[in-house]
Amino acid sequence: KSSSSSSFSFQQHTVQSLKRRGFSIQSCFSVSYHKFVDFALDQTSLHTQLLPSPLQEKYNSINSNDGKGALSMLSFETDKIRLLRSLIIETETMQVLDFTVFPKAEYDVPIFCANFFTTAKTNIVVLDLNPLHDIINQNDYKEKYFKSLIPLGLKYAEHFPWGGKLTSESIKFFSPIVIWTRFTSSSQKYEVLYSAFRDYYKVWLELIDAAVKETDEYQIFRNLEAQHRYLTWRAEKDPGQGVLKKLTGDRLAKDLLRSFLFNGVDELGSKTFDDYFPHYHGEEGTLNKNGGNVGKSFENRPWDASGKFRGQ
Ligand code: BLA
């Protein structure tokens, strides 16, 4: 178990005293995401038995190609969870957490998703319970999982303003309580983020605890396909890909994406990216065949305070 908040202030203190003595410190803000993962693992084991994933043996820790960074990986499964996995990246200039939990296809519970990218100056954050099914049009699914969580979303929306335009397809993977934000690094924000992570993870654990195993073949298939579609999206479009490639090289980055981070993309279904996203033509505001905009959109939070989608 590593850093706690006390080692965090210790780092800040050390950096300040080094600066006073005239050292130039490139990364004067440094956080650790290990305690986030430790919290999640501890909480999960209060609810159920964590079993090591077969992936753990191959994916545990590696150094970046330049020898200056470390990638730490953990993976588990439980009776209801197909894969719980985390990747922490620590280099001289950034700290990254990619923590995602995929339920088994017999459960239509959302996918827990925490993606934090931190440098000395800035943070890019997504924290969400990613819905498995369409919640913009499919009201019953939204009501089932998110209606009671709207106040939690509102509590943190106050601290974390909407992060601005994002790839427009992403919004369909996000829930009404998504925390999508960018902020300037500070210890106070880091603490609020830790608190949000704990709250979101605790409510997610309650959802999966309460979930009843689906027996209808067709519903299980729908859940499985939704999981596969999600994996296909993320394995192909994750904005962290560039960073991973830089640190580990193209081949290892691709292996990490397809076999570890988004494990299942090559096994759980056979549809391709183009099958699932036929209108996706790239990043920048291209018009698709139907005239819809598939570039970057949603300058402002598209959900209102009651959890209704109001688009642009
Ligand atoms: C940027 N990361 C982003 C953005 C989003 C996400 C929405 C804004 C830019 C954009 O939409 O193009 C995250 N997008 C997600 C998530 C989902 C999604 C979680 O669709 C889930 C469905 N980010 C990481 C990791 C790294 C990382 C592991 O999660 C680094 C290893 C980096 N994310 C990163 C960087 C940017 C970014 C560098 C800025 C790059 C850019 O703006 O294009």
Coordinates of N, CA and C in Angstrom, one line a residue, residues 99-216:
F99 N -9.1 3.0 -14.3 CA -9.7 2.0 -13.5 C -11.1 1.7 -14.0
T100 N -11.4 0.5 -14.4 CA -12.7 0.1 -15.0 C -13.1 -1.2 -14.5
V101 N -14.4 -1.4 -14.2 CA -15.0 -2.6 -13.8 C -16.1 -3.1 -14.7
F102 N -15.9 -4.2 -15.3 CA -16.9 -4.8 -16.2 C -17.7 -5.9 -15.6
P103 N -19.0 -5.7 -15.4 CA -19.9 -6.8 -14.9 C -20.0 -7.9 -15.9
K104 N -20.3 -9.1 -15.4 CA -20.6 -10.2 -16.3 C -21.9 -9.9 -17.1
A105 N -22.0 -10.6 -18.2 CA -23.2 -10.3 -19.1 C -24.5 -10.6 -18.5
E106 N -24.6 -11.4 -17.5 CA -25.8 -11.7 -16.8 C -26.4 -10.5 -16.0
Y107 N -25.6 -9.5 -15.9 CA -26.0 -8.3 -15.2 C -26.0 -7.1 -16.1
D108 N -27.1 -6.3 -16.0 CA -27.1 -5.1 -16.9 C -26.6 -3.8 -16.1
V109 N -25.9 -4.1 -15.1 CA -25.3 -3.0 -14.3 C -24.3 -2.1 -15.1
P110 N -24.3 -0.8 -14.9 CA -23.3 0.0 -15.6 C -21.9 -0.4 -15.4
I111 N -21.0 0.0 -16.2 CA -19.6 -0.2 -16.1 C -19.0 0.9 -15.3
F112 N -18.2 0.6 -14.3 CA -17.6 1.6 -13.5 C -16.4 2.1 -14.2
C113 N -16.2 3.4 -14.3 CA -15.2 4.0 -15.1 C -14.5 5.2 -14.5
A114 N -13.2 5.1 -14.2 CA -12.5 6.2 -13.6 C -11.2 6.4 -14.5
N115 N -11.1 7.5 -15.2 CA -10.0 7.8 -16.0 C -9.4 9.2 -15.6
F116 N -8.3 9.2 -15.0 CA -7.7 10.5 -14.5 C -6.3 10.7 -15.1
F117 N -6.1 11.8 -15.8 CA -4.8 12.1 -16.4 C -4.3 13.4 -15.7
T118 N -3.2 13.3 -15.0 CA -2.7 14.4 -14.2 C -1.3 14.8 -14.6
T119 N -1.0 16.1 -14.8 CA 0.3 16.6 -15.0 C 0.5 17.7 -13.9
A120 N 1.7 18.3 -14.0 CA 2.0 19.4 -13.0 C 0.9 20.5 -13.0
K121 N 0.4 20.8 -14.2 CA -0.5 21.9 -14.4 C -2.0 21.5 -14.4
T122 N -2.2 20.4 -15.1 CA -3.6 20.1 -15.4 C -4.1 18.7 -15.2
N123 N -5.4 18.6 -15.2 CA -6.0 17.3 -15.0 C -7.2 17.1 -16.0
I124 N -7.3 15.9 -16.6 CA -8.4 15.5 -17.4 C -9.0 14.3 -16.8
V125 N -10.3 14.5 -16.5 CA -11.0 13.5 -15.6 C -12.3 13.0 -16.2
V126 N -12.5 11.7 -16.2 CA -13.8 11.1 -16.4 C -14.0 10.2 -15.3
L127 N -15.2 10.4 -14.6 CA -15.6 9.5 -13.5 C -17.1 9.2 -13.7
D128 N -17.4 7.9 -13.9 CA -18.8 7.7 -14.2 C -19.2 6.2 -14.0
L129 N -20.5 6.0 -14.0 CA -21.0 4.7 -14.1 C -21.6 4.6 -15.5
N130 N -20.8 4.1 -16.4 CA -21.1 4.1 -17.8 C -22.3 3.2 -18.1
P131 N -23.4 3.7 -18.6 CA -24.6 2.9 -18.8 C -24.4 1.9 -19.9
L132 N -24.9 0.7 -19.7 CA -24.8 -0.3 -20.8 C -25.7 -0.1 -21.9
H133 N -26.9 0.5 -21.6 CA -27.9 0.7 -22.7 C -28.2 2.2 -22.8
D134 N -28.9 2.5 -23.9 CA -29.2 3.8 -24.3 C -30.1 4.5 -23.2
I135 N -29.5 5.6 -22.6 CA -30.4 6.2 -21.6 C -30.9 7.6 -22.0
I136 N -30.6 7.9 -23.3 CA -31.1 9.1 -23.8 C -32.6 8.8 -24.3
N137 N -32.8 7.7 -24.9 CA -34.1 7.3 -25.3 C -34.8 6.3 -24.5
Q138 N -34.0 5.5 -23.8 CA -34.6 4.3 -23.1 C -34.8 4.7 -21.7
N139 N -36.0 5.2 -21.4 CA -36.2 5.8 -20.0 C -36.1 4.8 -18.9
D140 N -36.6 3.6 -19.2 CA -36.7 2.6 -18.1 C -35.3 2.2 -17.6
Y141 N -34.4 2.1 -18.5 CA -33.0 1.8 -18.0 C -32.4 3.0 -17.2
K142 N -32.7 4.2 -17.7 CA -32.2 5.4 -17.0 C -32.8 5.4 -15.6
E143 N -34.1 5.2 -15.5 CA -34.8 5.2 -14.2 C -34.2 4.2 -13.3
K144 N -34.0 3.0 -13.8 CA -33.6 1.8 -13.0 C -32.3 2.1 -12.3
Y145 N -31.4 2.7 -13.0 CA -30.1 2.9 -12.3 C -29.7 4.3 -11.9
F146 N -30.3 5.3 -12.6 CA -29.7 6.7 -12.4 C -30.6 7.6 -11.6
K147 N -31.9 7.3 -11.6 CA -32.9 8.3 -11.0 C -32.4 8.7 -9.6
S148 N -32.1 7.7 -8.8 CA -31.8 7.9 -7.4 C -30.4 8.5 -7.3
L149 N -29.6 8.5 -8.3 CA -28.2 9.0 -8.2 C -28.1 10.5 -8.6
I150 N -29.1 11.1 -9.2 CA -29.0 12.4 -9.7 C -28.4 13.4 -8.6
P151 N -28.9 13.3 -7.3 CA -28.4 14.3 -6.3 C -26.9 14.1 -6.1
L152 N -26.4 12.9 -6.2 CA -24.9 12.7 -6.1 C -24.2 13.4 -7.3
G153 N -24.7 13.2 -8.5 CA -24.1 13.9 -9.6 C -24.1 15.4 -9.4
L154 N -25.2 15.9 -8.9 CA -25.3 17.4 -8.8 C -24.3 17.9 -7.7
K155 N -24.1 17.1 -6.7 CA -23.2 17.5 -5.6 C -21.8 17.7 -6.2
Y156 N -21.4 16.8 -7.1 CA -20.0 17.0 -7.6 C -19.9 17.9 -8.8
A157 N -21.1 18.0 -9.5 CA -21.1 19.0 -10.7 C -20.7 20.4 -10.2
E158 N -21.0 20.7 -9.0 CA -20.7 22.0 -8.4 C -19.2 22.2 -8.3
H159 N -18.5 21.1 -7.9 CA -17.0 21.2 -7.8 C -16.3 21.0 -9.1
F160 N -16.9 20.3 -10.0 CA -16.2 19.9 -11.3 C -17.0 20.4 -12.5
P161 N -16.8 21.6 -13.0 CA -17.5 22.1 -14.1 C -17.2 21.2 -15.4
W162 N -18.2 21.2 -16.2 CA -18.1 20.4 -17.5 C -16.8 20.7 -18.2
G163 N -16.1 19.6 -18.7 CA -14.8 19.8 -19.3 C -14.8 20.3 -20.7
G164 N -15.9 20.6 -21.3 CA -15.9 21.2 -22.6 C -16.1 20.1 -23.7
K165 N -16.0 20.6 -24.9 CA -16.3 19.7 -26.0 C -15.6 18.4 -25.9
L166 N -16.3 17.3 -26.4 CA -15.6 16.0 -26.4 C -16.1 15.3 -27.6
T167 N -15.4 14.2 -27.9 CA -15.8 13.4 -29.1 C -17.3 13.0 -28.9
S168 N -18.1 13.4 -29.9 CA -19.6 13.3 -29.6 C -20.1 11.9 -29.4
E169 N -19.5 10.9 -29.9 CA -19.9 9.5 -29.6 C -19.8 9.2 -28.2
S170 N -18.8 9.8 -27.5 CA -18.6 9.5 -26.1 C -19.8 9.7 -25.2
I171 N -20.6 10.7 -25.6 CA -21.7 11.1 -24.7 C -22.7 9.9 -24.5
K172 N -22.8 9.1 -25.5 CA -23.7 7.9 -25.4 C -23.2 6.9 -24.4
F173 N -21.9 7.0 -24.1 CA -21.4 6.0 -23.1 C -21.4 6.6 -21.7
F174 N -21.8 7.9 -21.6 CA -21.8 8.6 -20.3 C -23.2 8.6 -19.7
S175 N -23.2 8.7 -18.4 CA -24.5 8.8 -17.7 C -24.8 10.2 -17.3
P176 N -26.1 10.4 -16.8 CA -26.4 11.8 -16.4 C -25.6 12.3 -15.2
I177 N -24.9 11.4 -14.5 CA -24.1 11.8 -13.4 C -22.6 11.8 -13.7
V178 N -22.3 11.8 -15.0 CA -20.8 11.7 -15.4 C -20.1 13.0 -14.8
I179 N -18.9 12.7 -14.3 CA -18.0 13.8 -14.0 C -17.0 13.9 -15.2
W180 N -17.2 14.8 -16.0 CA -16.2 15.0 -17.1 C -15.7 16.4 -16.9
T181 N -14.4 16.5 -16.6 CA -13.9 17.8 -16.2 C -12.4 18.0 -16.5
R182 N -12.0 19.2 -16.5 CA -10.6 19.5 -16.6 C -10.3 20.5 -15.5
F183 N -9.3 20.4 -14.7 CA -9.0 21.4 -13.7 C -7.5 21.6 -13.5
T184 N -7.1 22.7 -13.0 CA -5.7 23.0 -12.7 C -5.4 22.2 -11.4
S185 N -4.2 21.6 -11.4 CA -3.8 20.8 -10.3 C -3.7 21.5 -9.0
S186 N -4.3 20.9 -8.0 CA -4.2 21.5 -6.6 C -4.6 20.4 -5.7
S187 N -4.0 20.5 -4.4 CA -4.3 19.4 -3.5 C -5.7 19.4 -3.1
Q188 N -6.3 20.5 -3.0 CA -7.8 20.6 -2.7 C -8.6 19.8 -3.7
K189 N -8.4 20.0 -5.0 CA -9.2 19.3 -6.0 C -8.9 17.8 -5.9
Y190 N -7.7 17.5 -5.7 CA -7.3 16.1 -5.6 C -8.1 15.4 -4.5
E191 N -8.3 16.1 -3.4 CA -9.1 15.5 -2.3 C -10.5 15.4 -2.6
V192 N -11.1 16.4 -3.3 CA -12.5 16.3 -3.7 C -12.7 15.2 -4.7
L193 N -11.7 15.0 -5.6 CA -11.7 13.9 -6.6 C -11.7 12.6 -5.9
Y194 N -10.9 12.5 -4.8 CA -10.8 11.2 -4.1 C -12.2 10.9 -3.4
S195 N -12.8 12.0 -2.9 CA -14.1 11.8 -2.3 C -15.2 11.4 -3.3
A196 N -15.1 12.0 -4.5 CA -16.1 11.6 -5.5 C -15.8 10.2 -5.9
F197 N -14.6 9.8 -6.1 CA -14.3 8.4 -6.4 C -14.9 7.4 -5.4
R198 N -14.7 7.7 -4.1 CA -15.2 6.8 -3.1 C -16.7 6.8 -3.1
D199 N -17.4 7.9 -3.3 CA -18.8 7.9 -3.3 C -19.3 7.2 -4.5
Y200 N -18.8 7.4 -5.7 CA -19.2 6.7 -6.9 C -19.0 5.2 -6.8
Y201 N -17.9 4.9 -6.3 CA -17.6 3.4 -6.2 C -18.5 2.7 -5.2
K202 N -18.8 3.4 -4.1 CA -19.7 2.8 -3.1 C -21.1 2.6 -3.7
V203 N -21.6 3.6 -4.4 CA -22.9 3.4 -5.0 C -22.9 2.4 -6.1
W204 N -21.8 2.3 -6.8 CA -21.8 1.2 -7.9 C -21.8 -0.1 -7.2
L205 N -21.0 -0.3 -6.1 CA -21.0 -1.6 -5.4 C -22.4 -2.0 -4.9
E206 N -23.2 -1.0 -4.5 CA -24.6 -1.3 -4.1 C -25.4 -1.7 -5.3
L207 N -25.2 -1.1 -6.4 CA -25.9 -1.5 -7.6 C -25.6 -3.0 -7.9
I208 N -24.4 -3.3 -7.9 CA -24.0 -4.7 -8.4 C -24.4 -5.7 -7.3
D209 N -24.4 -5.3 -6.0 CA -24.9 -6.1 -4.9 C -26.3 -6.5 -5.1
A210 N -27.1 -5.5 -5.5 CA -28.5 -5.7 -5.6 C -28.9 -6.4 -6.9
A211 N -28.0 -6.4 -7.9 CA -28.4 -6.9 -9.2 C -28.8 -8.4 -9.1
V212 N -29.8 -8.7 -9.8 CA -30.3 -10.1 -9.9 C -29.8 -10.7 -11.2
K213 N -29.4 -11.9 -11.2 CA -28.9 -12.6 -12.4 C -29.9 -12.7 -13.4
E214 N -29.6 -12.3 -14.6 CA -30.6 -12.4 -15.7 C -30.6 -13.9 -16.2
T215 N -31.7 -14.3 -16.6 CA -31.8 -15.7 -17.1 C -32.3 -15.7 -18.5
D216 N -32.9 -14.7 -19.0 CA -33.4 -14.6 -20.3 C -32.2 -14.5 -21.3

